[in-house]
PDB file of N, CA and C in Angstrom:
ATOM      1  N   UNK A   1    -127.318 -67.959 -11.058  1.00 66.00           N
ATOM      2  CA  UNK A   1    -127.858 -68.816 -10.015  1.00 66.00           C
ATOM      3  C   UNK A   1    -128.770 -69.877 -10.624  1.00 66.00           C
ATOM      4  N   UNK A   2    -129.364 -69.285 -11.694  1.00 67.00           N
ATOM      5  CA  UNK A   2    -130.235 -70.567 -12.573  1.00 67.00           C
ATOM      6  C   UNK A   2    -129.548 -71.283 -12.784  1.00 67.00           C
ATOM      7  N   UNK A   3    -128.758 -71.250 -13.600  1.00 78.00           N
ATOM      8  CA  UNK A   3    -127.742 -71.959 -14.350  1.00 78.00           C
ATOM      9  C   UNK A   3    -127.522 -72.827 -13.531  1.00 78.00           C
ATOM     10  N   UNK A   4    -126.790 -72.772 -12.348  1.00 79.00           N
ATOM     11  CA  UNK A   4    -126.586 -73.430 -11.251  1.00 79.00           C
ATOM     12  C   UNK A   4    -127.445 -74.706 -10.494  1.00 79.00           C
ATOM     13  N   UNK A   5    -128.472 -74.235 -10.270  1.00 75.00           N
ATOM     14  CA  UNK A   5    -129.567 -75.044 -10.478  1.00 75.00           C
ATOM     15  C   UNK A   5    -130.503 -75.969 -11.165  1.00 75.00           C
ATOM     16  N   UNK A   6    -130.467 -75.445 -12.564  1.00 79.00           N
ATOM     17  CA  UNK A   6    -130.097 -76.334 -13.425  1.00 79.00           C
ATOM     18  C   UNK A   6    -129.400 -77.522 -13.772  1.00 79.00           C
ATOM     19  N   UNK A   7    -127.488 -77.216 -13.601  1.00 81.00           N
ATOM     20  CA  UNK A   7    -127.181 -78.079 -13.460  1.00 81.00           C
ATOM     21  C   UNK A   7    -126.880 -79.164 -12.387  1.00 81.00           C
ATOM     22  N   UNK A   8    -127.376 -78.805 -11.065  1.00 76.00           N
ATOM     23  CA  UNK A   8    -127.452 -79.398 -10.425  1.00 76.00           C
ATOM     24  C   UNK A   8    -128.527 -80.449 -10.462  1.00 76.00           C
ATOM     25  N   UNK A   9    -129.915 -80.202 -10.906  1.00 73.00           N
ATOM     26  CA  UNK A   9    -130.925 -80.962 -11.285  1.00 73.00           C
ATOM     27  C   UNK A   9    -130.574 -82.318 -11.916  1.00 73.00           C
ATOM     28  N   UNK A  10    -130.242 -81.618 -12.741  1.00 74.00           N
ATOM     29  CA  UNK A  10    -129.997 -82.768 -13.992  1.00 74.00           C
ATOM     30  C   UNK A  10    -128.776 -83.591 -13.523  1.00 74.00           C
ATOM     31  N   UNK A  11    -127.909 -83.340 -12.185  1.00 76.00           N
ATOM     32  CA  UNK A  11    -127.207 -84.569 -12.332  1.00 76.00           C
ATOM     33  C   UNK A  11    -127.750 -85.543 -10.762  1.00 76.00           C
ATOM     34  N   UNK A  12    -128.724 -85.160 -10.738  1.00 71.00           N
ATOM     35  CA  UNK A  12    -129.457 -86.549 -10.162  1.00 71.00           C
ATOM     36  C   UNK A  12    -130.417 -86.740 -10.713  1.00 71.00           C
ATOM     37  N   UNK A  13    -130.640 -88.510 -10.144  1.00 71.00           N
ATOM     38  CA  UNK A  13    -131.665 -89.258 -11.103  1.00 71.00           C
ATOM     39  C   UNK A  13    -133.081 -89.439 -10.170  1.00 71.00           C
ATOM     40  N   UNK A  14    -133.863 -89.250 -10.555  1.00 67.00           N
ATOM     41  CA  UNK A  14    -135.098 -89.880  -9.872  1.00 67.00           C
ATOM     42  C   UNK A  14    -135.944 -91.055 -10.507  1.00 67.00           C
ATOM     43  N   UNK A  15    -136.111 -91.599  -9.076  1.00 68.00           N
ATOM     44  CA  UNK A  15    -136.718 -93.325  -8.990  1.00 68.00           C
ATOM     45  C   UNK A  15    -137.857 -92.724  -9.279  1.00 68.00           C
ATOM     46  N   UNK A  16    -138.966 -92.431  -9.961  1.00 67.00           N
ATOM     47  CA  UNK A  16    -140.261 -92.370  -9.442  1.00 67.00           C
ATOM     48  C   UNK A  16    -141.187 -93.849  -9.388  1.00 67.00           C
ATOM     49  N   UNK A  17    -140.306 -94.932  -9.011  1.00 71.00           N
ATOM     50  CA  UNK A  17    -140.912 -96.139  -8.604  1.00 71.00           C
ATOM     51  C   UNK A  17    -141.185 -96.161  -7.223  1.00 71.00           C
ATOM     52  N   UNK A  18    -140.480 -95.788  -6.303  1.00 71.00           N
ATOM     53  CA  UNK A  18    -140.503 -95.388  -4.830  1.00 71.00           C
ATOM     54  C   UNK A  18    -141.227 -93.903  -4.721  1.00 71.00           C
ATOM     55  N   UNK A  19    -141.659 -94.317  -3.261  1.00 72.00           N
ATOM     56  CA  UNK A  19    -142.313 -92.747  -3.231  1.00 72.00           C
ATOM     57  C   UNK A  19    -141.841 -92.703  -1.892  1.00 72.00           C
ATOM     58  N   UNK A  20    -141.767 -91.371  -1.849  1.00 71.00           N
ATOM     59  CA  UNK A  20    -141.175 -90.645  -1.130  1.00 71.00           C
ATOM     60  C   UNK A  20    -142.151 -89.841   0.512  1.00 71.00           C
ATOM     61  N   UNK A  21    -141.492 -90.243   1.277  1.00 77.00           N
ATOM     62  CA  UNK A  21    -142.735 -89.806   2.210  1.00 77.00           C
ATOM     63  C   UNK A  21    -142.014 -88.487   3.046  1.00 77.00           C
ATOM     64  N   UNK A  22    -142.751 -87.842   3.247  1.00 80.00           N
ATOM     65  CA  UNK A  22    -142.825 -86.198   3.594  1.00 80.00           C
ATOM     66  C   UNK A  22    -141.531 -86.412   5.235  1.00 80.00           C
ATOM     67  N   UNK A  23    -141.190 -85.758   5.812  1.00 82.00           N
ATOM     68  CA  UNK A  23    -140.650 -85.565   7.097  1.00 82.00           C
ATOM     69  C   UNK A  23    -141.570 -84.689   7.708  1.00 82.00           C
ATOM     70  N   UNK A  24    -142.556 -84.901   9.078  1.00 85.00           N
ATOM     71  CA  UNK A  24    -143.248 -84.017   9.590  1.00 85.00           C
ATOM     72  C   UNK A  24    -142.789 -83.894  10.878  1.00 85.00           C
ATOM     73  N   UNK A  25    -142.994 -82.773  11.208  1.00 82.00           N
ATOM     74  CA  UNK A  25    -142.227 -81.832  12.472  1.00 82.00           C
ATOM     75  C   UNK A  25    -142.613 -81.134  12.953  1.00 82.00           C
ATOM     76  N   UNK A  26    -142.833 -81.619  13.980  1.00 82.00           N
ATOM     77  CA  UNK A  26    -143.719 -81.296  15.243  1.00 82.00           C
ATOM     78  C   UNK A  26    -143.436 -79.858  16.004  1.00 82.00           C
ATOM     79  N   UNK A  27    -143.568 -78.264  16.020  1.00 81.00           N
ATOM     80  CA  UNK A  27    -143.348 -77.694  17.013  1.00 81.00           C
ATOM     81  C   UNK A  27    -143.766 -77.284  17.996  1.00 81.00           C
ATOM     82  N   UNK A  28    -143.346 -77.923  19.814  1.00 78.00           N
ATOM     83  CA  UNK A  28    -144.065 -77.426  20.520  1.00 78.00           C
ATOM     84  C   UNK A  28    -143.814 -76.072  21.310  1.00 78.00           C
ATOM     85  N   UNK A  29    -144.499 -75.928  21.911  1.00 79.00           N
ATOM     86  CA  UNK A  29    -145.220 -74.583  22.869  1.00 79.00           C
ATOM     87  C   UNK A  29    -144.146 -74.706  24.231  1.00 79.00           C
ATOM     88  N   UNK A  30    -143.949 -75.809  24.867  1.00 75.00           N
ATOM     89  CA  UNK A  30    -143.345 -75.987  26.079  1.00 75.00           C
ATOM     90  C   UNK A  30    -142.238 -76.550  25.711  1.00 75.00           C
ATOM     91  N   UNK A  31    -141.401 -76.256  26.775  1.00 68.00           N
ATOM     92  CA  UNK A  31    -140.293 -77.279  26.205  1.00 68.00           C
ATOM     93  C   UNK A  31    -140.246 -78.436  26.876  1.00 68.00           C
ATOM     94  N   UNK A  32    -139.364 -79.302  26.745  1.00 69.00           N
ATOM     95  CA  UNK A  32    -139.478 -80.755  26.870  1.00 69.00           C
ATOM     96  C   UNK A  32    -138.753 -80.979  28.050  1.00 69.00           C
ATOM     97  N   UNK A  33    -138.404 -79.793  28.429  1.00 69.00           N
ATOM     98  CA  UNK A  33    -136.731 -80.339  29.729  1.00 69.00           C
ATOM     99  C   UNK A  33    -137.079 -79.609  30.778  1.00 69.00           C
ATOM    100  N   UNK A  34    -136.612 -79.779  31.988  1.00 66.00           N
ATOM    101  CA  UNK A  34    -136.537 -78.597  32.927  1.00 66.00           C
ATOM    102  C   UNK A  34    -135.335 -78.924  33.929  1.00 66.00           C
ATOM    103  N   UNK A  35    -134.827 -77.654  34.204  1.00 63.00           N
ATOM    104  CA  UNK A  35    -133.403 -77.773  35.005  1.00 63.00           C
ATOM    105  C   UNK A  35    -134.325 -76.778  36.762  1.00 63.00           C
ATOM    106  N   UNK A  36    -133.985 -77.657  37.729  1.00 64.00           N
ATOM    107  CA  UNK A  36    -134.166 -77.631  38.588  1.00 64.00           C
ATOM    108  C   UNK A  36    -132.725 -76.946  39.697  1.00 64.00           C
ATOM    109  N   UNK A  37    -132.815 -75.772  39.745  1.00 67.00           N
ATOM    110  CA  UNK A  37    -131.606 -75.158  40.327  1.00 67.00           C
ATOM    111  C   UNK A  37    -132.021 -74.600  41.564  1.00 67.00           C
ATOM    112  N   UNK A  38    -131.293 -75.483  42.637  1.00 70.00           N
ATOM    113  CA  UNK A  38    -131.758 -74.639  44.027  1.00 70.00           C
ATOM    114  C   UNK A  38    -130.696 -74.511  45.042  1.00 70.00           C
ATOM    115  N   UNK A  39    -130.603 -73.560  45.652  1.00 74.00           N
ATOM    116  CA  UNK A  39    -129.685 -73.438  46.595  1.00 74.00           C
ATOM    117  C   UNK A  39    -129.308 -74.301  47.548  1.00 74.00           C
ATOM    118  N   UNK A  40    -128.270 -74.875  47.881  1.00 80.00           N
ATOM    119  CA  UNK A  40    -128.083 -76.052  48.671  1.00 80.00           C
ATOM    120  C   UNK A  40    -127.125 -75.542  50.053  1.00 80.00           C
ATOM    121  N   UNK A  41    -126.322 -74.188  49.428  1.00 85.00           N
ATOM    122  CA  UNK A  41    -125.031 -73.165  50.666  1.00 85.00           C
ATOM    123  C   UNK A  41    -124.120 -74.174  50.335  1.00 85.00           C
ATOM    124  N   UNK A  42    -123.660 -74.764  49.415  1.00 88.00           N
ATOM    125  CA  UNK A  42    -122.480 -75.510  49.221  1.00 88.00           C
ATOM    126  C   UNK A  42    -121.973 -74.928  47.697  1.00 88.00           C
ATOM    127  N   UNK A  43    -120.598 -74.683  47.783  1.00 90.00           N
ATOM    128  CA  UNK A  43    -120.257 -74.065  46.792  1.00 90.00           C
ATOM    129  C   UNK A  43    -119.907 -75.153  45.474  1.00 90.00           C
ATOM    130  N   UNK A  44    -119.665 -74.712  44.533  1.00 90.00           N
ATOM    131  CA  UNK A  44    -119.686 -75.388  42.717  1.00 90.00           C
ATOM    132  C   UNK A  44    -118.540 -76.200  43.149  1.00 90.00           C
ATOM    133  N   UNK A  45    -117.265 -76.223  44.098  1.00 93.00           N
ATOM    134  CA  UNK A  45    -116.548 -77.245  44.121  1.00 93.00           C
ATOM    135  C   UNK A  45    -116.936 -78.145  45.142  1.00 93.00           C
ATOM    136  N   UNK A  46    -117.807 -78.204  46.211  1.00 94.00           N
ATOM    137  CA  UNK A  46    -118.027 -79.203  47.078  1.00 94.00           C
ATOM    138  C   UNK A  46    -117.682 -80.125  47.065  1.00 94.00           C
ATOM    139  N   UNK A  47    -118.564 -80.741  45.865  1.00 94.00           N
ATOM    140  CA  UNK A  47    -117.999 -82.526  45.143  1.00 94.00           C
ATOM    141  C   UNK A  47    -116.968 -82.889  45.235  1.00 94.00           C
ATOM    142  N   UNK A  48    -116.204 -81.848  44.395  1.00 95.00           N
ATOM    143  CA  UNK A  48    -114.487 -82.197  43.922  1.00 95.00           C
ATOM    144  C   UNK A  48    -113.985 -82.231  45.117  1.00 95.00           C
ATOM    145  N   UNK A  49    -114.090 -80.973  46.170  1.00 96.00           N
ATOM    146  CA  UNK A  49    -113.394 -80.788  47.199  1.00 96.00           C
ATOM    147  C   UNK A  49    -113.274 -82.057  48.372  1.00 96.00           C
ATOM    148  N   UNK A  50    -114.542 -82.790  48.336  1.00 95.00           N
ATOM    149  CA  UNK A  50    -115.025 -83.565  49.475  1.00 95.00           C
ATOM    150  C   UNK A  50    -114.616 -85.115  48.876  1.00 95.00           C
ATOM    151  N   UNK A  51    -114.300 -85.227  47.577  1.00 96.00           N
ATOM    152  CA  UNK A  51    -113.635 -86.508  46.631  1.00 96.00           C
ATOM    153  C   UNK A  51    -111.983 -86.367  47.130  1.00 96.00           C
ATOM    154  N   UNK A  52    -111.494 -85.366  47.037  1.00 96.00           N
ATOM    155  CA  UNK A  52    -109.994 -85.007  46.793  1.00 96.00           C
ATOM    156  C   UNK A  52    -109.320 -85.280  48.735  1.00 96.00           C
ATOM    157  N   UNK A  53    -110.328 -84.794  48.970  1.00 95.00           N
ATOM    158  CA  UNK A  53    -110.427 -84.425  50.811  1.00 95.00           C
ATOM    159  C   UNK A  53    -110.296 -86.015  51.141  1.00 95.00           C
ATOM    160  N   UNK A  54    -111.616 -86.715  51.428  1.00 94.00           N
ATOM    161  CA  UNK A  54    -111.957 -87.823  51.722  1.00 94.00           C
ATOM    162  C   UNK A  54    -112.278 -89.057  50.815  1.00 94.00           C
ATOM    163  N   UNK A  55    -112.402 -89.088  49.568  1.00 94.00           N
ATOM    164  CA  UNK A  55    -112.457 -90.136  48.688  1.00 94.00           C
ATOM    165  C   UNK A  55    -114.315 -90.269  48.986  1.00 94.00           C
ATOM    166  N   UNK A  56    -114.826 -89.485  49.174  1.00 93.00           N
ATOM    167  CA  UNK A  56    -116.726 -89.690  49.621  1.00 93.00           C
ATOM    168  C   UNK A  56    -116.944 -88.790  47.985  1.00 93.00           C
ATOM    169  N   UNK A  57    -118.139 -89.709  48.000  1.00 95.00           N
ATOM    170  CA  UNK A  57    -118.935 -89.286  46.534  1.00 95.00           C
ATOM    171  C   UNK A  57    -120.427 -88.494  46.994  1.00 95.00           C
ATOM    172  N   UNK A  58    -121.131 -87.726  46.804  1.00 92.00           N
ATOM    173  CA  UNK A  58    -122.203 -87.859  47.283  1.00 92.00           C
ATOM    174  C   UNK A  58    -123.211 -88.799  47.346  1.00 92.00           C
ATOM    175  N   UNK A  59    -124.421 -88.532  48.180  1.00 90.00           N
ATOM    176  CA  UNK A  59    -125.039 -89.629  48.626  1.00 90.00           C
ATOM    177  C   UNK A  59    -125.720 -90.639  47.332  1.00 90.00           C
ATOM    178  N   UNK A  60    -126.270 -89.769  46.460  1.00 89.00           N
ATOM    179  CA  UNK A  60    -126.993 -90.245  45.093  1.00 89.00           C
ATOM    180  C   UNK A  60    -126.651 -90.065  43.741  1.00 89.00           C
ATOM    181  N   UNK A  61    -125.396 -90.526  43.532  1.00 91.00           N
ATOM    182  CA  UNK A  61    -124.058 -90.163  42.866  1.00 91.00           C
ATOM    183  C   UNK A  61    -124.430 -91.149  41.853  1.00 91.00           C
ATOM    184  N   UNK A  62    -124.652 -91.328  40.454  1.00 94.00           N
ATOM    185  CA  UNK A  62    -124.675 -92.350  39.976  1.00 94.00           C
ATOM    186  C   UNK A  62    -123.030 -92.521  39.173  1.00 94.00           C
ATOM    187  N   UNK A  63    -122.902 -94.077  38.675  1.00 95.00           N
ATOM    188  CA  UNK A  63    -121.651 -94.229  38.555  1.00 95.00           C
ATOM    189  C   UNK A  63    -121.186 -93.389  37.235  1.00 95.00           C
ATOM    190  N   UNK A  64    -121.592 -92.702  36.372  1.00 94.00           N
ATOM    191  CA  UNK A  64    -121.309 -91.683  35.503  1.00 94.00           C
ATOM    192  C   UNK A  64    -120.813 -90.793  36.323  1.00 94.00           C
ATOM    193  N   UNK A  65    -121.324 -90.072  37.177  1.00 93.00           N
ATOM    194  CA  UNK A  65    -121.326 -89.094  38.123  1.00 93.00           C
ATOM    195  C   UNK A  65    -119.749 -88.969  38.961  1.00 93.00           C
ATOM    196  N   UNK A  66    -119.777 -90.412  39.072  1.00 95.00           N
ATOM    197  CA  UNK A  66    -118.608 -90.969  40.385  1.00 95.00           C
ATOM    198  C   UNK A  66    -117.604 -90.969  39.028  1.00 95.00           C
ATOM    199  N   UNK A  67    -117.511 -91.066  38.118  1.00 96.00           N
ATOM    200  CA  UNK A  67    -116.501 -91.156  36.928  1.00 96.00           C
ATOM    201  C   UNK A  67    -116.286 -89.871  36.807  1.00 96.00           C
ATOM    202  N   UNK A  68    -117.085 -88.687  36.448  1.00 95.00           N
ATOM    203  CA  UNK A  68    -117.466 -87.206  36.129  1.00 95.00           C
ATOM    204  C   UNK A  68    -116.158 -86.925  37.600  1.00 95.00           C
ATOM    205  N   UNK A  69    -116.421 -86.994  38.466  1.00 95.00           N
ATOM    206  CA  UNK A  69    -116.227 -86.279  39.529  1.00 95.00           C
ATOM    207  C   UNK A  69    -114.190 -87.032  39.507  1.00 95.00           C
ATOM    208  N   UNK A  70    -114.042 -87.807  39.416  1.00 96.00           N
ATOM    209  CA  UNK A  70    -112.673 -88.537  38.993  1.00 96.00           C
ATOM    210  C   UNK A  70    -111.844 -87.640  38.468  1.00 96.00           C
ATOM    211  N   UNK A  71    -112.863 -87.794  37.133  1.00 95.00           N
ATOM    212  CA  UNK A  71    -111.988 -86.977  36.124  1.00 95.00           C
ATOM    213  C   UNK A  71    -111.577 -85.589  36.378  1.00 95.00           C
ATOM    214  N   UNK A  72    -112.613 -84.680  36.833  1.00 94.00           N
ATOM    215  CA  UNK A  72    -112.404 -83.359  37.244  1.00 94.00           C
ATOM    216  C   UNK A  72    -111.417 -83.427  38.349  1.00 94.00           C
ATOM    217  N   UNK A  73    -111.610 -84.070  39.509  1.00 96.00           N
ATOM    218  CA  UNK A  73    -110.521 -84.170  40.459  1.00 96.00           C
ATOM    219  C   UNK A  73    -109.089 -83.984  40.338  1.00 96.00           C
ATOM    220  N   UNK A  74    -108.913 -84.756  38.930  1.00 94.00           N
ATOM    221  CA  UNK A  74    -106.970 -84.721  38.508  1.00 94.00           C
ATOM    222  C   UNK A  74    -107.070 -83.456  37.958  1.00 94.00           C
ATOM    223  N   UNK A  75    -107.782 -82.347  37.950  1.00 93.00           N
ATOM    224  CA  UNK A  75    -107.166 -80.912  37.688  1.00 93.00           C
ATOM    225  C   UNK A  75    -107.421 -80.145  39.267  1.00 93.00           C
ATOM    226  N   UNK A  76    -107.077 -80.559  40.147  1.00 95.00           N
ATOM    227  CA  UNK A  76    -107.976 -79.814  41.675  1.00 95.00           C
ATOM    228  C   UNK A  76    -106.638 -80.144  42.317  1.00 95.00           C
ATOM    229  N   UNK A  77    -106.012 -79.293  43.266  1.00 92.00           N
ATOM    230  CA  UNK A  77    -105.105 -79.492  44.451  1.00 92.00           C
ATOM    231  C   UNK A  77    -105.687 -78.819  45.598  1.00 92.00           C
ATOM    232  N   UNK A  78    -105.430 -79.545  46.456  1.00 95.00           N
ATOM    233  CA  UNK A  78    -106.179 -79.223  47.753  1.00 95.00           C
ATOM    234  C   UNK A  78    -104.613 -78.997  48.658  1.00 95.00           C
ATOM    235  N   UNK A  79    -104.544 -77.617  49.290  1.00 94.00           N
ATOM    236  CA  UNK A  79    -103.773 -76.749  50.467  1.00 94.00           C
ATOM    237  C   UNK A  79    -104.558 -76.637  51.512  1.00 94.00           C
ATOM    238  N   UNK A  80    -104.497 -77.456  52.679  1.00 93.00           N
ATOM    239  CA  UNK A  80    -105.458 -77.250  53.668  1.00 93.00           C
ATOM    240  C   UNK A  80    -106.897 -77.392  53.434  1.00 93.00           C
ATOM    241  N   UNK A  81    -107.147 -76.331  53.374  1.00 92.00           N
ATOM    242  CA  UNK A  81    -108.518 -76.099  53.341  1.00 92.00           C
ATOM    243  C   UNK A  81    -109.174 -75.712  51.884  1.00 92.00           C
ATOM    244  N   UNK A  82    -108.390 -75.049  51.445  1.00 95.00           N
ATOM    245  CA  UNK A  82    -108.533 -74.084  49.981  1.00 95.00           C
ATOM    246  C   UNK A  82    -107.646 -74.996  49.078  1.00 95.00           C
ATOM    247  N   UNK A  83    -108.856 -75.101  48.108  1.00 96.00           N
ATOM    248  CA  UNK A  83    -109.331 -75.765  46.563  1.00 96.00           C
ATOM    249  C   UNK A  83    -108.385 -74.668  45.858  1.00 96.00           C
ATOM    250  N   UNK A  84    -107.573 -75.692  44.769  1.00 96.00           N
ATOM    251  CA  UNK A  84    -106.345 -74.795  43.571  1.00 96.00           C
ATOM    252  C   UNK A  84    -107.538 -75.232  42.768  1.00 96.00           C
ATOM    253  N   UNK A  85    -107.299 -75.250  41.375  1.00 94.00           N
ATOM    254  CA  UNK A  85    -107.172 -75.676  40.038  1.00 94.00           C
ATOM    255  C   UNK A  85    -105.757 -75.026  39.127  1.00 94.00           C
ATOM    256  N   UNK A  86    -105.357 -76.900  38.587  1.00 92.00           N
ATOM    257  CA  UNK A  86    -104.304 -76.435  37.843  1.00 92.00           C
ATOM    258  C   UNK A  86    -104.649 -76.157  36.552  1.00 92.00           C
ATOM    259  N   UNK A  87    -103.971 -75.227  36.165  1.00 89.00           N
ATOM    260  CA  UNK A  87    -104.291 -74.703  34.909  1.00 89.00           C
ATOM    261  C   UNK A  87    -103.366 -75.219  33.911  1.00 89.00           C
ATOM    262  N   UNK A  88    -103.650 -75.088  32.347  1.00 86.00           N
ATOM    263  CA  UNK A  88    -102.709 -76.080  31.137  1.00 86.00           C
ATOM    264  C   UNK A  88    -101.400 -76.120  31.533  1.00 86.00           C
ATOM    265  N   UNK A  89    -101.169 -74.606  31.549  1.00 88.00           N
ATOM    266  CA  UNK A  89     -99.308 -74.494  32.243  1.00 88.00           C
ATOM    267  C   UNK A  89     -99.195 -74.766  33.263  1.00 88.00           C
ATOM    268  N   UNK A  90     -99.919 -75.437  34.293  1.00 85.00           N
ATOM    269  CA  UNK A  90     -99.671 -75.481  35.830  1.00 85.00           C
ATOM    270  C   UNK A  90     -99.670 -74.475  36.725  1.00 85.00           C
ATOM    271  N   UNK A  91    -100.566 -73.670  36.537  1.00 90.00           N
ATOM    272  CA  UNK A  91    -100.638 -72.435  37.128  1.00 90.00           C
ATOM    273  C   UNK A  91    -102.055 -72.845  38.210  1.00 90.00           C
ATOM    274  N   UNK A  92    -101.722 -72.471  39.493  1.00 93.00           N
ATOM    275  CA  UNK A  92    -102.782 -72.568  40.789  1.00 93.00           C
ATOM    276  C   UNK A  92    -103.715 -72.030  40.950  1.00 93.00           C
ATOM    277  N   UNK A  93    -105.284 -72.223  40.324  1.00 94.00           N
ATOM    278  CA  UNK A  93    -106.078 -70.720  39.919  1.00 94.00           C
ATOM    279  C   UNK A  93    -106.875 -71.304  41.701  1.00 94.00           C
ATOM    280  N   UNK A  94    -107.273 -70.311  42.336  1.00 95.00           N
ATOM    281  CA  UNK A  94    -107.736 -70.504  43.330  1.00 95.00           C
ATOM    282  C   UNK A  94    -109.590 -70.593  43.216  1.00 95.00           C
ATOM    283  N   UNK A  95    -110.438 -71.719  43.836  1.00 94.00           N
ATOM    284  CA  UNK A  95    -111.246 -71.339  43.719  1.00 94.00           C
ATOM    285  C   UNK A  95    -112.401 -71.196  44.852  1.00 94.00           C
ATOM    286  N   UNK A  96    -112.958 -70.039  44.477  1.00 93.00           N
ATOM    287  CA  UNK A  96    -114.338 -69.138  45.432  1.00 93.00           C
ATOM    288  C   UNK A  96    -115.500 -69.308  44.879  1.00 93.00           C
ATOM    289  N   UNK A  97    -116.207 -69.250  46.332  1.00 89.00           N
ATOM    290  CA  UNK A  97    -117.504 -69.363  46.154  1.00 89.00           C
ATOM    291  C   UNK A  97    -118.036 -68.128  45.519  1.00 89.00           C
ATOM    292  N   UNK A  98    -119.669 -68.519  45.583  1.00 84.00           N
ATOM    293  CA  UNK A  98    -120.413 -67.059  45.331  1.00 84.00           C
ATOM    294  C   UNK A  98    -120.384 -66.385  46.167  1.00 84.00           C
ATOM    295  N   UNK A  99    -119.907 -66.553  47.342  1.00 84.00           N
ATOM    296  CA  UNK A  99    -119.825 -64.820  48.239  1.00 84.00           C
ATOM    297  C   UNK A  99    -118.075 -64.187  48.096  1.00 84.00           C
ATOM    298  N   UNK A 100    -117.112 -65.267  47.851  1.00 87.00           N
ATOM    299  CA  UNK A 100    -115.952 -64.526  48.130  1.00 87.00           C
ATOM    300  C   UNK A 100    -115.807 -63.892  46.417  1.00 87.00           C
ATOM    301  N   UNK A 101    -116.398 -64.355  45.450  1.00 86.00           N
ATOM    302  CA  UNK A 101    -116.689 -63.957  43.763  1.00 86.00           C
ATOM    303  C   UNK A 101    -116.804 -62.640  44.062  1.00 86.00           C
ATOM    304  N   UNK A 102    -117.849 -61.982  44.466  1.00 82.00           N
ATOM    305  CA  UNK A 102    -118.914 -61.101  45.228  1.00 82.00           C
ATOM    306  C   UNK A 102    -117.553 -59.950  45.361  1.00 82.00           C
TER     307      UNK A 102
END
């Protein structure tokens, strides 16, 4: 492992005309983010369902969002009432909320 190290040394060169300044790194106590998760009684497909349904975005949708929701849409088939997802092979996975999961 010396050896190794060794020759690794020696095949770089150092400037000691430049100097070199440290990287300092900060760790904090809190974190920097917070995810705000609250019950709304609308299930994880709402969006998709209510895009696919009626072409409506929600109310405060930004245009990332309205793109996001696009894209997911071309994997969603809507039967009446009840939300598919197609799967790679085209297979109809049905999807439930958190009570019919349950």
């Amino acid at each position: 492992m010396a050896d190794a190290l060794t020759t690794l040394a020696v095949m770089f060169d150092l400037n000691l005309e430049f100097e070199l300044h440290p990287i300092q790194i900060t760790k904090r106590d809190v974190s920097a983010y917070c995810m705000n998760v609250g019950n709304d009684n609308k299930p994880w497909y709402f969006d998709i369902k209510q895009y696919i349904k009626c072409r409506e975005y929600p109310y405060e949708a930004s245009e990332n969002d309205k793109r996001t929701i696009r894209r997911l849409a071309m994997n969603f088939f809507l039967s009446g009432e009840v939300l598919y997802r197609r799967n790679h092979d085209m297979v109809l996975l049905r999807c439930v909320d958190e009570e019919e999961a349950k």
